[in-house]
Amino acid sequence: MTDEKSFVEIRHAQKAFGKLEVLKDISLSVDKGQIVGIIGSSGSGKSTLLRAINDLDPLTGGEVWLDGVEVNQKLPHRQYEKHINQMRQQVGMVFQHFNLFPHMTARENVTMAPMLLKGLSKDEANTLAEEQLDNVGMLERIDYYPSQLSGGQKQRVAIARALAMKPKLMLFDEATSALDPELVEEVNQVMRKLAEQHMTMIIVTHEMDFAASVCDRVLFMDQGVVVEEGPPSMLFKNPTQPRTREFLRKHLENAK
Amino acid sequence: MDIELMLKVYPFFLEAAWLTIVLSVLTAVLGLICGTLGAFARLSRFAILRFIAAAYVSVFRGTPALIQLFILYFGGPQIGIQLDAFEAGVIGLGINAGAYMAETIRGGIISIDKGQREAARTLGLSHWQAMYKIILPQAARLMVRPLGVNLNMLIKATALVAAISVVELTYTAQRYIGSTYKPFEMFLLAGVLYMIIIYVTGRGVVWLDRKVQIT
Ligand SMILES: Nc1ncnc2c1ncn2[C@@H]1O[C@H](COP(=O)(O)OP(=O)(O)OP(=O)(O)O)[C@@H](O)[C@H]1O
Ligand SMILES: [Mg+2]
């Protein structure tokens, strides 16, 4: 094996919760600017894989590399904390349940980390917040608290919060699954816009149409392994693996 | 009922009530310090700290506060701890209140959705930054009422230091009973003053709780 590494490189990722093996030797590389979708049934390990990338769920085996740096390298506790905080600043993450900070306005949600971690002044941070919130169409609600926003609006603020750290990579874990159907599109639009700006993204989703339209590549996971991967045109139209076909067939039935 | 007697002695009771208030404030401050340390120790990643804090909480909640005071005040000198009654009262009650507050504070912290911590850590905040910027401001709001309950109990518990002769409300009532033989009036007077202190404190807690709620 050569040591040429992609922008994001996962090598032989393994994860077990006690006896339960959730990730079984998964390898994945993502190039800069690429958009990778991950689909699969509930419990197949999609979130666990995504969360391993910024070490939110530490792997029990294997390596994660981002832009030439090993994310989950072995270091003494203190050094590791410093290192991982540094790495996480470069990776934006968007959660199914938004996880906005309820005691802060949209503006404060966005400015908090850049001020604390990058030493931005209040003015600089405010300009940044206005820019980022404008980007997701939330400028008008800049001084609202999360409780005063709809689900779609919350998620857009959460995306702005992540983008304000100027990440190299964005991770989305079912960003629209908790939304009412009519609010899904406003969030999808923001993600499409990011795609146009060539943001590197890994997107866990249950929305096949969306995955088909934005992803360069889609992975189908089942029981902790990547069963099949390829461009959406192939994976969705001509899956080669029986398990993929079964999953897509069931998914179609449920959608009806 | 001897109203005249009550009117005659109540200034002395007011003075004693003041001492009860001072005692309560000092106890509350010490309790908050012990409680905060205890809560963080219980949540520490170091097993030894978790063990010490768990032992602290179960020992001090598992024995009568009066016994704790007696051990400190009467037993202390035997092991080289010399405290006057007031000091022993504050320290004994403060450490006792801390054991209850530790549970309240820990409860507040762990009741914050873990997604909050994850979102903060994902942005690159350290454990303590996440604690101080994200978890504690939310947890503190949830803790106001339960800490108010701790405060209520702590104020009532200050009556125990009468047993080591601190001249607070209860002791004062007992002393006047000795000279007047009117326990009903004397205890009633003390009770009313306790009630006022606790009522005002309770209103304060409610006010604070409203004030800190997230819109
Ligand atoms: N902290 C944990 N402790 C124990 N088991 C866990 C933990 N987190 C996840 N699991 C288990 O790991 C498996 C994979 O979970 P994961 O969340 O990665 O699935 P998923 O593919 O994201 O599913 P979903 O589509 O429902 O989000 C599941 O069986 C889950 O129960
Ligand atoms: Mg998931």
mmCIF file of C-alpha atoms and ligand atoms in Angstrom, chain A residues 17 20 22 40-49 174 206, ligand 1:
data_model
loop_
_atom_site.group_PDB
_atom_site.id
_atom_site.type_symbol
_atom_site.label_atom_id
_atom_site.label_comp_id
_atom_site.label_asym_id
_atom_site.label_seq_id
_atom_site.Cartn_x
_atom_site.Cartn_y
_atom_site.Cartn_z
ATOM 1 C CA PHE A 17 -19.758 -0.959 21.718
ATOM 2 C CA LEU A 20 -21.582 -5.190 19.432
ATOM 3 C CA VAL A 22 -20.890 -1.534 14.688
ATOM 4 C CA GLY A 40 -28.345 2.427 4.790
ATOM 5 C CA SER A 41 -30.966 1.113 7.136
ATOM 6 C CA SER A 42 -31.288 2.159 10.749
ATOM 7 C CA GLY A 43 -28.522 0.807 12.952
ATOM 8 C CA SER A 44 -26.176 0.056 10.081
ATOM 9 C CA GLY A 45 -23.484 2.311 11.555
ATOM 10 C CA LYS A 46 -23.786 5.460 9.418
ATOM 11 C CA SER A 47 -23.780 7.908 12.301
ATOM 12 C CA THR A 48 -21.027 6.022 14.062
ATOM 13 C CA LEU A 49 -18.825 6.267 10.980
ATOM 14 C CA GLU A 174 -29.551 13.266 8.697
ATOM 15 C CA HIS A 206 -32.498 8.927 4.079
HETATM 16 N N1 LIG C 1 -23.242 4.831 22.560
HETATM 17 C C1 LIG C 1 -23.662 3.629 22.110
HETATM 18 N N2 LIG C 1 -23.643 2.546 22.919
HETATM 19 C C2 LIG C 1 -24.030 1.336 22.482
HETATM 20 N N3 LIG C 1 -24.470 1.080 21.245
HETATM 21 C C3 LIG C 1 -24.520 2.103 20.384
HETATM 22 C C4 LIG C 1 -24.123 3.438 20.760
HETATM 23 N N4 LIG C 1 -24.274 4.243 19.696
HETATM 24 C C5 LIG C 1 -24.747 3.468 18.705
HETATM 25 N N5 LIG C 1 -24.900 2.185 19.099
HETATM 26 C C6 LIG C 1 -25.367 1.070 18.276
HETATM 27 O O1 LIG C 1 -24.569 1.015 17.125
HETATM 28 C C7 LIG C 1 -25.345 0.646 16.011
HETATM 29 C C8 LIG C 1 -25.135 1.637 14.901
HETATM 30 O O2 LIG C 1 -25.642 2.874 15.296
HETATM 31 P P1 LIG C 1 -25.640 4.142 14.363
HETATM 32 O O3 LIG C 1 -26.227 5.253 15.155
HETATM 33 O O4 LIG C 1 -24.301 4.348 13.778
HETATM 34 O O5 LIG C 1 -26.657 3.699 13.224
HETATM 35 P P2 LIG C 1 -27.241 4.559 12.037
HETATM 36 O O6 LIG C 1 -26.876 3.834 10.794
HETATM 37 O O7 LIG C 1 -26.804 5.961 12.141
HETATM 38 O O8 LIG C 1 -28.790 4.436 12.287
HETATM 39 P P3 LIG C 1 -29.959 5.524 12.097
HETATM 40 O O9 LIG C 1 -30.324 5.505 10.659
HETATM 41 O O10 LIG C 1 -31.061 5.000 12.949
HETATM 42 O O11 LIG C 1 -29.427 6.830 12.556
HETATM 43 C C9 LIG C 1 -26.771 0.531 16.482
HETATM 44 O O12 LIG C 1 -27.045 -0.842 16.683
HETATM 45 C C10 LIG C 1 -26.777 1.265 17.782
HETATM 46 O O13 LIG C 1 -27.716 0.705 18.655
#
